[in-house]
Amino acid sequence: MLSSAGLHTGGGPDEAVAAESFDAADQAPSSGFIHLDVVQALHTLLVELGADLDGLIGEAGFDPRLFDGSSKFVSFTALGRLIALAAERTRCAHLGLLVGQRTTLASLGLLGLLLRNSASLRDALRALEAHLCVRNRGAVVSLAVHDDIAVLSYALHEPEAEGAALQSERALATVINVLRALCGVEWAPLEVLLPRSAPPDVTPYSAFFHAPVRFDQETAALVLPTELLQQRIAGADPAERLKVEDRIHQLEVAQTSTLTDEVRENLQTAVTRQRCKVEKVARLRLVNRRTFSRQLRAEGTSFKQLSNEAQFRVAKHLLADTCMAIGHISVALDFSEPAAFTHAFRRWSGLTPSAWRQANRVETKRDENRGDPRLRRRRDIGCSGPHFGATAVSGQQ
């Protein structure tokens, strides 16, 4: 299972050696950045598709040497812009899926080793939830267990940014590969939820996930049977897990983060789960509400301001990237009624949700900003050529 999961980046048979090399070289990204290894498959894929790689990299605002190994980390937001541009130029609406399906456990570095050596799948997913920050500081993972089902969600810090929907499907495809490395290649979730409108051809999604795929959802998530969480991970080494946990703890201690950053990250998963309450977030910080509010004031903000910001960001994402009814978006964001959501959105943006959606739907923005690639959002279009069919997707499982 180790070799199929791709853990040994150096090709050696000894997992401990791989861990030691990671110990010497690994670093954790700062807020808003992701480790380039997690998306290295994008380079290979674009080369195979014959894309103008240098042109895309420059247009997205990156250094031309992006993929030459000189840099470990990349801006998560800029990466979304690059994927969006690439999806448009290659005429591939599911480019995020293609990138994610080629990403392995090895791309997660130390975090991948921790998952591989966790005792059970529950332990592995809790480790992913707790320690994603050592590879990715542009999103958060959350595991919620409800009776007979568990929901593993993926929330971007900036869900309204360009390419957000493609980033979400990339991440879910990566998680599927991780779970198949741990549970077996035939494993499939119960459902896949994607916060984007359905592209003209949805076959690649069902071909890869082997499960019903629900588009126009309020969040990106995998729905799993709760009983799966009890599955033991074959070959897990408790001693190796402790060693990797210690190194990850060192990386996390070295990361710099303000209270405002941490609250923003927490709110991105809470905002569509009706948990944007100051008392709940304060409890997570193990402080009372008054102390919590005083700490935020010292950083020039407030919980209400951060909560409104999180709701506004998710609202813009759902209005632009999905076909969800405004009433449903209102419920997802925990407003008492659509009128209350409309009032709040007008206060935030100066427009009603309907007017903002009309001006910012991906097709509208593409037409308006055709001459300015920095402003262009990706559009959902079908893929052309044999590289993009269902066979090409399933062939990477």
mmCIF file of C-alpha atoms in Angstrom:
data_model
loop_
_atom_site.group_PDB
_atom_site.id
_atom_site.type_symbol
_atom_site.label_atom_id
_atom_site.label_comp_id
_atom_site.label_asym_id
_atom_site.label_seq_id
_atom_site.Cartn_x
_atom_site.Cartn_y
_atom_site.Cartn_z
ATOM 1 C CA MET A 1 0.000 0.000 0.000
ATOM 2 C CA LEU A 2 2.885 2.383 0.682
ATOM 3 C CA SER A 3 4.231 2.317 -2.844
ATOM 4 C CA SER A 4 0.782 2.706 -4.413
ATOM 5 C CA ALA A 5 0.151 5.698 -2.177
ATOM 6 C CA GLY A 6 3.373 7.272 -3.374
ATOM 7 C CA LEU A 7 4.787 8.031 0.051
ATOM 8 C CA HIS A 8 8.425 7.359 -0.781
ATOM 9 C CA THR A 9 9.321 10.408 -2.801
ATOM 10 C CA GLY A 10 12.921 9.324 -3.020
ATOM 11 C CA GLY A 11 11.999 5.850 -4.217
ATOM 12 C CA GLY A 12 13.543 4.140 -1.179
ATOM 13 C CA PRO A 13 11.799 1.299 0.650
ATOM 14 C CA ASP A 14 12.271 2.696 4.149
ATOM 15 C CA GLU A 15 9.475 4.980 5.321
ATOM 16 C CA ALA A 16 11.593 6.178 8.265
ATOM 17 C CA VAL A 17 14.221 7.477 5.865
ATOM 18 C CA ALA A 18 11.543 9.387 3.990
ATOM 19 C CA ALA A 19 10.348 10.894 7.243
ATOM 20 C CA GLU A 20 13.865 11.969 8.195
ATOM 21 C CA SER A 21 14.354 13.731 4.871
ATOM 22 C CA PHE A 22 11.070 15.545 5.395
ATOM 23 C CA ASP A 23 12.197 16.524 8.899
ATOM 24 C CA ALA A 24 15.245 18.236 7.463
ATOM 25 C CA ALA A 25 13.523 20.025 4.603
ATOM 26 C CA ASP A 26 9.895 20.658 5.497
ATOM 27 C CA GLN A 27 8.560 24.112 6.293
ATOM 28 C CA ALA A 28 5.019 25.311 6.896
ATOM 29 C CA PRO A 29 3.391 28.015 4.748
ATOM 30 C CA SER A 30 2.332 31.379 6.079
ATOM 31 C CA SER A 31 -1.300 32.512 6.020
ATOM 32 C CA GLY A 32 -2.790 32.530 2.522
ATOM 33 C CA PHE A 33 -0.173 30.202 1.001
ATOM 34 C CA ILE A 34 -0.088 26.535 -0.019
ATOM 35 C CA HIS A 35 2.848 24.177 -0.478
ATOM 36 C CA LEU A 36 3.629 23.864 -4.166
ATOM 37 C CA ASP A 37 3.922 20.061 -3.920
ATOM 38 C CA VAL A 38 0.158 19.899 -3.338
ATOM 39 C CA VAL A 39 -0.510 21.318 -6.817
ATOM 40 C CA GLN A 40 2.595 20.146 -8.696
ATOM 41 C CA ALA A 41 0.295 17.980 -10.846
ATOM 42 C CA LEU A 42 -1.030 21.171 -12.456
ATOM 43 C CA HIS A 43 2.294 21.684 -14.227
ATOM 44 C CA THR A 44 2.369 18.148 -15.640
ATOM 45 C CA LEU A 45 -1.251 18.322 -16.713
ATOM 46 C CA LEU A 46 -0.916 21.630 -18.552
ATOM 47 C CA VAL A 47 2.171 20.383 -20.372
ATOM 48 C CA GLU A 48 0.250 17.295 -21.495
ATOM 49 C CA LEU A 49 -2.648 19.442 -22.686
ATOM 50 C CA GLY A 50 -0.340 21.607 -24.764
ATOM 51 C CA ALA A 51 -1.201 24.795 -22.864
ATOM 52 C CA ASP A 52 0.922 27.940 -23.111
ATOM 53 C CA LEU A 53 2.355 27.355 -19.646
ATOM 54 C CA ASP A 54 4.714 30.349 -19.578
ATOM 55 C CA GLY A 55 1.953 32.646 -20.824
ATOM 56 C CA LEU A 56 -0.534 31.394 -18.229
ATOM 57 C CA ILE A 57 1.978 31.704 -15.390
ATOM 58 C CA GLY A 58 2.824 35.279 -16.370
ATOM 59 C CA GLU A 59 -0.808 36.249 -16.885
ATOM 60 C CA ALA A 60 -1.710 34.926 -13.442
ATOM 61 C CA GLY A 61 0.985 37.144 -11.934
ATOM 62 C CA PHE A 62 3.541 34.477 -11.011
ATOM 63 C CA ASP A 63 7.295 34.423 -11.407
ATOM 64 C CA PRO A 64 8.157 32.483 -14.612
ATOM 65 C CA ARG A 65 10.200 30.087 -12.463
ATOM 66 C CA LEU A 66 7.108 28.983 -10.535
ATOM 67 C CA PHE A 67 7.567 25.251 -11.113
ATOM 68 C CA ASP A 68 11.372 25.035 -11.272
ATOM 69 C CA GLY A 69 11.787 24.131 -7.600
ATOM 70 C CA SER A 70 13.106 27.513 -6.460
ATOM 71 C CA SER A 71 10.001 28.216 -4.380
ATOM 72 C CA LYS A 72 8.216 25.987 -1.858
ATOM 73 C CA PHE A 73 5.002 27.980 -1.459
ATOM 74 C CA VAL A 74 2.507 29.762 -3.671
ATOM 75 C CA SER A 75 -0.309 32.211 -2.956
ATOM 76 C CA PHE A 76 -3.565 30.268 -2.689
ATOM 77 C CA THR A 77 -5.549 33.098 -4.278
ATOM 78 C CA ALA A 78 -3.099 33.484 -7.171
ATOM 79 C CA LEU A 79 -3.172 29.724 -7.677
ATOM 80 C CA GLY A 80 -6.948 29.915 -8.105
ATOM 81 C CA ARG A 81 -6.463 32.601 -10.731
ATOM 82 C CA LEU A 82 -3.978 30.387 -12.591
ATOM 83 C CA ILE A 83 -6.306 27.360 -12.531
ATOM 84 C CA ALA A 84 -9.220 29.518 -13.706
ATOM 85 C CA LEU A 85 -7.201 30.909 -16.620
ATOM 86 C CA ALA A 86 -5.961 27.439 -17.524
ATOM 87 C CA ALA A 87 -9.495 26.004 -17.432
ATOM 88 C CA GLU A 88 -10.684 28.680 -19.830
ATOM 89 C CA ARG A 89 -7.747 28.452 -22.231
ATOM 90 C CA THR A 90 -7.789 24.650 -22.391
ATOM 91 C CA ARG A 91 -11.590 24.664 -22.585
ATOM 92 C CA CYS A 92 -11.774 22.251 -19.657
ATOM 93 C CA ALA A 93 -14.524 22.975 -17.138
ATOM 94 C CA HIS A 94 -13.296 20.240 -14.775
ATOM 95 C CA LEU A 95 -9.597 21.128 -14.696
ATOM 96 C CA GLY A 96 -9.664 21.274 -10.894
ATOM 97 C CA LEU A 97 -10.870 17.681 -10.811
ATOM 98 C CA LEU A 98 -8.083 16.604 -13.181
ATOM 99 C CA VAL A 99 -5.421 18.246 -11.006
ATOM 100 C CA GLY A 100 -6.799 16.763 -7.791
ATOM 101 C CA GLN A 101 -7.092 13.236 -9.144
ATOM 102 C CA ARG A 102 -3.360 13.249 -9.930
ATOM 103 C CA THR A 103 -2.382 14.409 -6.442
ATOM 104 C CA THR A 104 -1.239 11.683 -4.041
ATOM 105 C CA LEU A 105 -0.617 11.168 -0.355
ATOM 106 C CA ALA A 106 3.045 11.994 -0.991
ATOM 107 C CA SER A 107 2.159 15.560 -1.941
ATOM 108 C CA LEU A 108 1.077 16.151 1.661
ATOM 109 C CA GLY A 109 4.609 15.567 2.950
ATOM 110 C CA LEU A 110 4.753 15.140 6.719
ATOM 111 C CA LEU A 111 0.987 15.416 6.920
ATOM 112 C CA GLY A 112 0.685 12.471 4.524
ATOM 113 C CA LEU A 113 3.007 10.422 6.729
ATOM 114 C CA LEU A 114 0.893 11.288 9.752
ATOM 115 C CA LEU A 115 -2.298 10.151 8.010
ATOM 116 C CA ARG A 116 -0.639 6.975 6.794
ATOM 117 C CA ASN A 117 0.455 6.053 10.324
ATOM 118 C CA SER A 118 -2.769 6.967 12.136
ATOM 119 C CA ALA A 119 -4.452 4.055 13.900
ATOM 120 C CA SER A 120 -7.886 4.476 12.281
ATOM 121 C CA LEU A 121 -9.519 6.494 9.558
ATOM 122 C CA ARG A 122 -11.170 8.676 12.212
ATOM 123 C CA ASP A 123 -7.738 9.486 13.624
ATOM 124 C CA ALA A 124 -6.432 10.234 10.126
ATOM 125 C CA LEU A 125 -9.277 12.608 9.270
ATOM 126 C CA ARG A 126 -9.008 14.353 12.634
ATOM 127 C CA ALA A 127 -5.283 14.784 11.944
ATOM 128 C CA LEU A 128 -6.096 16.238 8.524
ATOM 129 C CA GLU A 129 -8.576 18.615 10.172
ATOM 130 C CA ALA A 130 -6.110 19.707 12.843
ATOM 131 C CA HIS A 131 -2.905 19.936 10.823
ATOM 132 C CA LEU A 132 -3.812 20.920 7.254
ATOM 133 C CA CYS A 133 -2.139 24.244 8.042
ATOM 134 C CA VAL A 134 1.336 22.723 7.659
ATOM 135 C CA ARG A 135 0.655 22.278 3.922
ATOM 136 C CA ASN A 136 -2.219 24.618 3.141
ATOM 137 C CA ARG A 137 -3.052 27.972 4.758
ATOM 138 C CA GLY A 138 -5.664 28.918 2.180
ATOM 139 C CA ALA A 139 -8.440 26.618 3.372
ATOM 140 C CA VAL A 140 -9.672 24.579 6.322
ATOM 141 C CA VAL A 141 -11.044 21.051 6.671
ATOM 142 C CA SER A 142 -13.807 20.109 9.094
ATOM 143 C CA LEU A 143 -15.174 16.679 10.050
ATOM 144 C CA ALA A 144 -18.715 16.517 11.429
ATOM 145 C CA VAL A 145 -20.306 13.241 12.543
ATOM 146 C CA HIS A 146 -24.097 12.841 12.504
ATOM 147 C CA ASP A 147 -25.430 9.417 13.554
ATOM 148 C CA ASP A 148 -24.821 7.154 10.553
ATOM 149 C CA ILE A 149 -23.078 9.676 8.278
ATOM 150 C CA ALA A 150 -19.978 11.845 8.522
ATOM 151 C CA VAL A 151 -19.352 14.986 6.483
ATOM 152 C CA LEU A 152 -15.835 16.080 5.620
ATOM 153 C CA SER A 153 -16.027 19.671 4.372
ATOM 154 C CA TYR A 154 -13.447 21.913 2.730
ATOM 155 C CA ALA A 155 -13.797 25.687 3.085
ATOM 156 C CA LEU A 156 -11.615 28.318 1.423
ATOM 157 C CA HIS A 157 -10.499 31.391 3.354
ATOM 158 C CA GLU A 158 -11.489 33.476 0.327
ATOM 159 C CA PRO A 159 -14.423 31.608 -1.251
ATOM 160 C CA GLU A 160 -15.264 34.562 -3.486
ATOM 161 C CA ALA A 161 -11.830 34.566 -5.150
ATOM 162 C CA GLU A 162 -11.325 33.621 -8.785
ATOM 163 C CA GLY A 163 -11.201 29.879 -9.374
ATOM 164 C CA ALA A 164 -12.683 29.053 -5.960
ATOM 165 C CA ALA A 165 -14.998 26.347 -7.320
ATOM 166 C CA LEU A 166 -12.119 24.699 -9.178
ATOM 167 C CA GLN A 167 -9.963 24.822 -6.048
ATOM 168 C CA SER A 168 -12.724 23.076 -4.082
ATOM 169 C CA GLU A 169 -13.140 20.234 -6.567
ATOM 170 C CA ARG A 170 -9.347 19.863 -6.752
ATOM 171 C CA ALA A 171 -9.175 19.471 -2.986
ATOM 172 C CA LEU A 172 -12.019 16.931 -2.789
ATOM 173 C CA ALA A 173 -10.417 14.840 -5.528
ATOM 174 C CA THR A 174 -7.154 14.906 -3.570
ATOM 175 C CA VAL A 175 -8.934 13.754 -0.409
ATOM 176 C CA ILE A 176 -10.532 10.910 -2.375
ATOM 177 C CA ASN A 177 -7.052 9.774 -3.451
ATOM 178 C CA VAL A 178 -5.873 9.962 0.149
ATOM 179 C CA LEU A 179 -8.820 7.893 1.365
ATOM 180 C CA ARG A 180 -8.303 5.318 -1.378
ATOM 181 C CA ALA A 181 -4.651 5.036 -0.367
ATOM 182 C CA LEU A 182 -5.774 4.319 3.198
ATOM 183 C CA CYS A 183 -8.934 2.277 2.553
ATOM 184 C CA GLY A 184 -8.376 0.624 -0.832
ATOM 185 C CA VAL A 185 -8.623 1.763 -4.433
ATOM 186 C CA GLU A 186 -12.272 0.723 -4.777
ATOM 187 C CA TRP A 187 -13.485 2.960 -1.955
ATOM 188 C CA ALA A 188 -16.155 5.557 -2.776
ATOM 189 C CA PRO A 189 -18.066 8.156 -0.724
ATOM 190 C CA LEU A 190 -21.843 8.171 -0.342
ATOM 191 C CA GLU A 191 -22.117 11.604 -1.970
ATOM 192 C CA VAL A 192 -19.956 14.472 -3.189
ATOM 193 C CA LEU A 193 -21.122 18.070 -2.717
ATOM 194 C CA LEU A 194 -19.714 20.857 -4.902
ATOM 195 C CA PRO A 195 -20.333 24.621 -4.586
ATOM 196 C CA ARG A 196 -20.471 25.253 -8.341
ATOM 197 C CA SER A 197 -22.968 25.031 -11.156
ATOM 198 C CA ALA A 198 -22.932 21.788 -13.098
ATOM 199 C CA PRO A 199 -20.777 21.963 -16.254
ATOM 200 C CA PRO A 200 -22.249 20.750 -19.561
ATOM 201 C CA ASP A 201 -20.608 17.333 -19.106
ATOM 202 C CA VAL A 202 -20.725 15.852 -15.609
ATOM 203 C CA THR A 203 -19.492 12.397 -16.668
ATOM 204 C CA PRO A 204 -15.885 12.972 -15.490
ATOM 205 C CA TYR A 205 -17.112 13.602 -11.948
ATOM 206 C CA SER A 206 -19.139 10.411 -11.601
ATOM 207 C CA ALA A 207 -16.382 8.454 -13.365
ATOM 208 C CA PHE A 208 -13.798 9.521 -10.783
ATOM 209 C CA PHE A 209 -15.824 9.760 -7.565
ATOM 210 C CA HIS A 210 -17.983 6.651 -8.237
ATOM 211 C CA ALA A 211 -20.752 8.360 -6.277
ATOM 212 C CA PRO A 212 -23.621 10.811 -6.807
ATOM 213 C CA VAL A 213 -22.256 14.327 -7.295
ATOM 214 C CA ARG A 214 -24.501 17.191 -6.144
ATOM 215 C CA PHE A 215 -23.790 20.551 -7.739
ATOM 216 C CA ASP A 216 -25.041 23.970 -6.547
ATOM 217 C CA GLN A 217 -24.314 23.108 -2.914
ATOM 218 C CA GLU A 218 -23.474 25.579 -0.178
ATOM 219 C CA THR A 219 -20.165 23.915 0.655
ATOM 220 C CA ALA A 220 -17.609 21.467 -0.735
ATOM 221 C CA ALA A 221 -17.876 18.163 1.118
ATOM 222 C CA LEU A 222 -17.638 14.392 1.028
ATOM 223 C CA VAL A 223 -20.408 12.406 2.725
ATOM 224 C CA LEU A 224 -19.104 9.185 4.311
ATOM 225 C CA PRO A 225 -20.668 6.325 6.300
ATOM 226 C CA THR A 226 -19.829 6.790 9.974
ATOM 227 C CA GLU A 227 -18.848 3.144 10.290
ATOM 228 C CA LEU A 228 -15.955 3.812 7.900
ATOM 229 C CA LEU A 229 -14.312 5.962 10.563
ATOM 230 C CA GLN A 230 -13.656 2.846 12.654
ATOM 231 C CA GLN A 231 -11.595 1.193 9.916
ATOM 232 C CA ARG A 232 -8.056 0.421 11.016
ATOM 233 C CA ILE A 233 -5.228 1.560 8.760
ATOM 234 C CA ALA A 234 -3.112 -1.428 7.771
ATOM 235 C CA GLY A 235 0.599 -1.070 8.433
ATOM 236 C CA ALA A 236 0.299 2.040 10.604
ATOM 237 C CA ASP A 237 3.360 2.526 12.811
ATOM 238 C CA PRO A 238 2.570 4.196 16.183
ATOM 239 C CA ALA A 239 6.218 5.099 16.766
ATOM 240 C CA GLU A 240 6.463 6.745 13.369
ATOM 241 C CA ARG A 241 3.223 8.623 14.016
ATOM 242 C CA LEU A 242 4.594 10.073 17.276
ATOM 243 C CA LYS A 243 7.785 11.125 15.543
ATOM 244 C CA VAL A 244 5.898 12.881 12.742
ATOM 245 C CA GLU A 245 3.453 14.493 15.193
ATOM 246 C CA ASP A 246 6.389 15.999 17.072
ATOM 247 C CA ARG A 247 7.855 17.489 13.883
ATOM 248 C CA ILE A 248 4.472 18.864 12.818
ATOM 249 C CA HIS A 249 4.057 20.465 16.239
ATOM 250 C CA GLN A 250 7.421 22.195 15.772
ATOM 251 C CA LEU A 251 6.284 23.546 12.393
ATOM 252 C CA GLU A 252 3.016 24.812 13.828
ATOM 253 C CA VAL A 253 4.725 26.552 16.730
ATOM 254 C CA ALA A 254 6.964 28.343 14.224
ATOM 255 C CA GLN A 255 3.982 29.605 12.203
ATOM 256 C CA THR A 256 2.918 33.190 12.815
ATOM 257 C CA SER A 257 -0.775 33.918 13.091
ATOM 258 C CA THR A 258 -2.926 36.635 14.653
ATOM 259 C CA LEU A 259 -6.156 36.010 16.534
ATOM 260 C CA THR A 260 -7.950 37.719 13.636
ATOM 261 C CA ASP A 261 -6.448 35.193 11.187
ATOM 262 C CA GLU A 262 -7.522 32.277 13.374
ATOM 263 C CA VAL A 263 -11.078 33.556 13.804
ATOM 264 C CA ARG A 264 -11.412 34.135 10.059
ATOM 265 C CA GLU A 265 -10.319 30.550 9.431
ATOM 266 C CA ASN A 266 -12.784 29.196 11.984
ATOM 267 C CA LEU A 267 -15.661 31.222 10.596
ATOM 268 C CA GLN A 268 -15.218 29.920 7.057
ATOM 269 C CA THR A 269 -16.376 26.469 8.148
ATOM 270 C CA ALA A 270 -18.907 27.795 10.653
ATOM 271 C CA VAL A 271 -20.689 30.293 8.411
ATOM 272 C CA THR A 272 -22.808 27.739 6.514
ATOM 273 C CA ARG A 273 -23.379 25.555 9.567
ATOM 274 C CA GLN A 274 -25.227 28.172 11.653
ATOM 275 C CA ARG A 275 -22.397 28.330 14.190
ATOM 276 C CA CYS A 276 -21.269 31.949 13.784
ATOM 277 C CA LYS A 277 -21.778 32.759 17.447
ATOM 278 C CA VAL A 278 -19.206 34.660 19.431
ATOM 279 C CA GLU A 279 -19.652 32.455 22.517
ATOM 280 C CA LYS A 280 -18.896 29.279 20.556
ATOM 281 C CA VAL A 281 -15.763 30.686 18.978
ATOM 282 C CA ALA A 282 -14.602 32.123 22.302
ATOM 283 C CA ARG A 283 -14.972 28.673 23.883
ATOM 284 C CA LEU A 284 -12.708 27.251 21.204
ATOM 285 C CA ARG A 285 -10.112 29.769 22.357
ATOM 286 C CA LEU A 286 -10.699 28.757 26.004
ATOM 287 C CA VAL A 287 -11.473 32.337 27.018
ATOM 288 C CA ASN A 288 -14.638 34.134 28.033
ATOM 289 C CA ARG A 289 -16.521 36.361 25.622
ATOM 290 C CA ARG A 290 -15.319 39.629 27.150
ATOM 291 C CA THR A 291 -11.637 38.666 26.965
ATOM 292 C CA PHE A 292 -12.116 37.388 23.436
ATOM 293 C CA SER A 293 -13.718 40.656 22.313
ATOM 294 C CA ARG A 294 -10.972 42.705 23.977
ATOM 295 C CA GLN A 295 -8.275 40.695 22.168
ATOM 296 C CA LEU A 296 -9.959 41.318 18.804
ATOM 297 C CA ARG A 297 -10.319 45.046 19.535
ATOM 298 C CA ALA A 298 -6.588 45.168 20.189
ATOM 299 C CA GLU A 299 -6.111 43.924 16.607
ATOM 300 C CA GLY A 300 -8.461 46.567 15.230
ATOM 301 C CA THR A 301 -11.517 44.418 14.540
ATOM 302 C CA SER A 302 -14.520 42.754 16.178
ATOM 303 C CA PHE A 303 -16.293 39.423 15.999
ATOM 304 C CA LYS A 304 -19.310 41.001 14.332
ATOM 305 C CA GLN A 305 -17.118 42.545 11.653
ATOM 306 C CA LEU A 306 -15.358 39.225 10.985
ATOM 307 C CA SER A 307 -18.641 37.313 10.986
ATOM 308 C CA ASN A 308 -20.192 39.739 8.496
ATOM 309 C CA GLU A 309 -17.074 39.486 6.349
ATOM 310 C CA ALA A 310 -17.302 35.677 6.307
ATOM 311 C CA GLN A 311 -21.005 35.748 5.389
ATOM 312 C CA PHE A 312 -20.390 38.290 2.630
ATOM 313 C CA ARG A 313 -17.577 36.235 1.140
ATOM 314 C CA VAL A 314 -19.608 33.026 1.068
ATOM 315 C CA ALA A 315 -22.653 34.884 -0.273
ATOM 316 C CA LYS A 316 -20.631 36.305 -3.182
ATOM 317 C CA HIS A 317 -19.252 32.849 -3.956
ATOM 318 C CA LEU A 318 -22.677 31.174 -3.964
ATOM 319 C CA LEU A 319 -24.248 33.943 -6.038
ATOM 320 C CA ALA A 320 -21.490 33.902 -8.659
ATOM 321 C CA ASP A 321 -20.573 30.220 -8.877
ATOM 322 C CA THR A 322 -23.846 28.388 -8.222
ATOM 323 C CA CYS A 323 -27.480 28.536 -9.271
ATOM 324 C CA MET A 324 -28.758 28.304 -5.705
ATOM 325 C CA ALA A 325 -31.945 30.285 -5.137
ATOM 326 C CA ILE A 326 -31.461 33.417 -3.070
ATOM 327 C CA GLY A 327 -33.871 32.052 -0.484
ATOM 328 C CA HIS A 328 -31.699 28.952 -0.094
ATOM 329 C CA ILE A 329 -28.554 31.061 0.248
ATOM 330 C CA SER A 330 -30.325 33.067 2.932
ATOM 331 C CA VAL A 331 -31.067 29.884 4.887
ATOM 332 C CA ALA A 332 -27.519 28.557 4.392
ATOM 333 C CA LEU A 333 -26.099 31.755 5.894
ATOM 334 C CA ASP A 334 -28.514 31.588 8.869
ATOM 335 C CA PHE A 335 -30.642 34.643 8.075
ATOM 336 C CA SER A 336 -34.126 34.673 9.523
ATOM 337 C CA GLU A 337 -35.694 35.368 6.112
ATOM 338 C CA PRO A 338 -34.631 36.333 2.575
ATOM 339 C CA ALA A 339 -35.518 39.974 3.235
ATOM 340 C CA ALA A 340 -32.981 40.093 6.078
ATOM 341 C CA PHE A 341 -30.310 38.632 3.798
ATOM 342 C CA THR A 342 -31.155 41.133 1.058
ATOM 343 C CA HIS A 343 -30.928 44.015 3.526
ATOM 344 C CA ALA A 344 -27.547 42.835 4.843
ATOM 345 C CA PHE A 345 -26.139 42.189 1.379
ATOM 346 C CA ARG A 346 -27.209 45.641 0.184
ATOM 347 C CA ARG A 347 -25.444 47.134 3.197
ATOM 348 C CA TRP A 348 -22.261 45.195 2.396
ATOM 349 C CA SER A 349 -22.155 45.701 -1.361
ATOM 350 C CA GLY A 350 -24.542 48.527 -2.258
ATOM 351 C CA LEU A 351 -26.549 46.091 -4.428
ATOM 352 C CA THR A 352 -29.282 43.550 -3.879
ATOM 353 C CA PRO A 353 -28.217 39.890 -4.177
ATOM 354 C CA SER A 354 -30.084 39.600 -7.494
ATOM 355 C CA ALA A 355 -28.407 42.669 -8.964
ATOM 356 C CA TRP A 356 -24.979 41.563 -7.742
ATOM 357 C CA ARG A 357 -25.487 38.090 -9.211
ATOM 358 C CA GLN A 358 -26.538 39.549 -12.553
ATOM 359 C CA ALA A 359 -23.351 41.620 -12.687
ATOM 360 C CA ASN A 360 -21.005 38.940 -11.402
ATOM 361 C CA ARG A 361 -22.105 35.615 -12.859
ATOM 362 C CA VAL A 362 -19.079 33.974 -14.441
ATOM 363 C CA GLU A 363 -20.400 34.390 -17.990
ATOM 364 C CA THR A 364 -21.200 38.079 -17.435
ATOM 365 C CA LYS A 365 -17.800 38.859 -15.952
ATOM 366 C CA ARG A 366 -16.048 37.066 -18.789
ATOM 367 C CA ASP A 367 -17.826 39.159 -21.414
ATOM 368 C CA GLU A 368 -17.228 42.439 -19.574
ATOM 369 C CA ASN A 369 -13.562 41.763 -18.805
ATOM 370 C CA ARG A 370 -12.521 39.957 -21.954
ATOM 371 C CA GLY A 371 -9.605 42.333 -22.445
ATOM 372 C CA ASP A 372 -8.355 42.298 -18.858
ATOM 373 C CA PRO A 373 -7.206 38.843 -17.685
ATOM 374 C CA ARG A 374 -6.623 40.100 -14.163
ATOM 375 C CA LEU A 375 -10.353 40.651 -13.721
ATOM 376 C CA ARG A 376 -11.665 37.702 -15.664
ATOM 377 C CA ARG A 377 -13.461 34.872 -13.845
ATOM 378 C CA ARG A 378 -13.425 31.401 -15.300
ATOM 379 C CA ARG A 379 -16.537 30.300 -17.205
ATOM 380 C CA ASP A 380 -18.122 26.880 -17.160
ATOM 381 C CA ILE A 381 -17.660 25.450 -20.644
ATOM 382 C CA GLY A 382 -17.343 21.972 -22.048
ATOM 383 C CA CYS A 383 -13.985 20.376 -22.710
ATOM 384 C CA SER A 384 -12.757 19.594 -26.175
ATOM 385 C CA GLY A 385 -10.417 16.877 -27.355
ATOM 386 C CA PRO A 386 -9.775 13.339 -26.141
ATOM 387 C CA HIS A 387 -7.791 14.408 -23.074
ATOM 388 C CA PHE A 388 -10.870 15.556 -21.201
ATOM 389 C CA GLY A 389 -13.288 12.637 -21.478
ATOM 390 C CA ALA A 390 -14.424 10.296 -18.746
ATOM 391 C CA THR A 391 -11.819 7.732 -19.791
ATOM 392 C CA ALA A 392 -8.987 10.200 -19.198
ATOM 393 C CA VAL A 393 -10.302 10.921 -15.708
ATOM 394 C CA SER A 394 -10.914 7.365 -14.603
ATOM 395 C CA GLY A 395 -7.537 6.336 -15.959
ATOM 396 C CA GLN A 396 -5.824 8.309 -13.166
ATOM 397 C CA GLN A 397 -7.494 6.561 -10.276
#
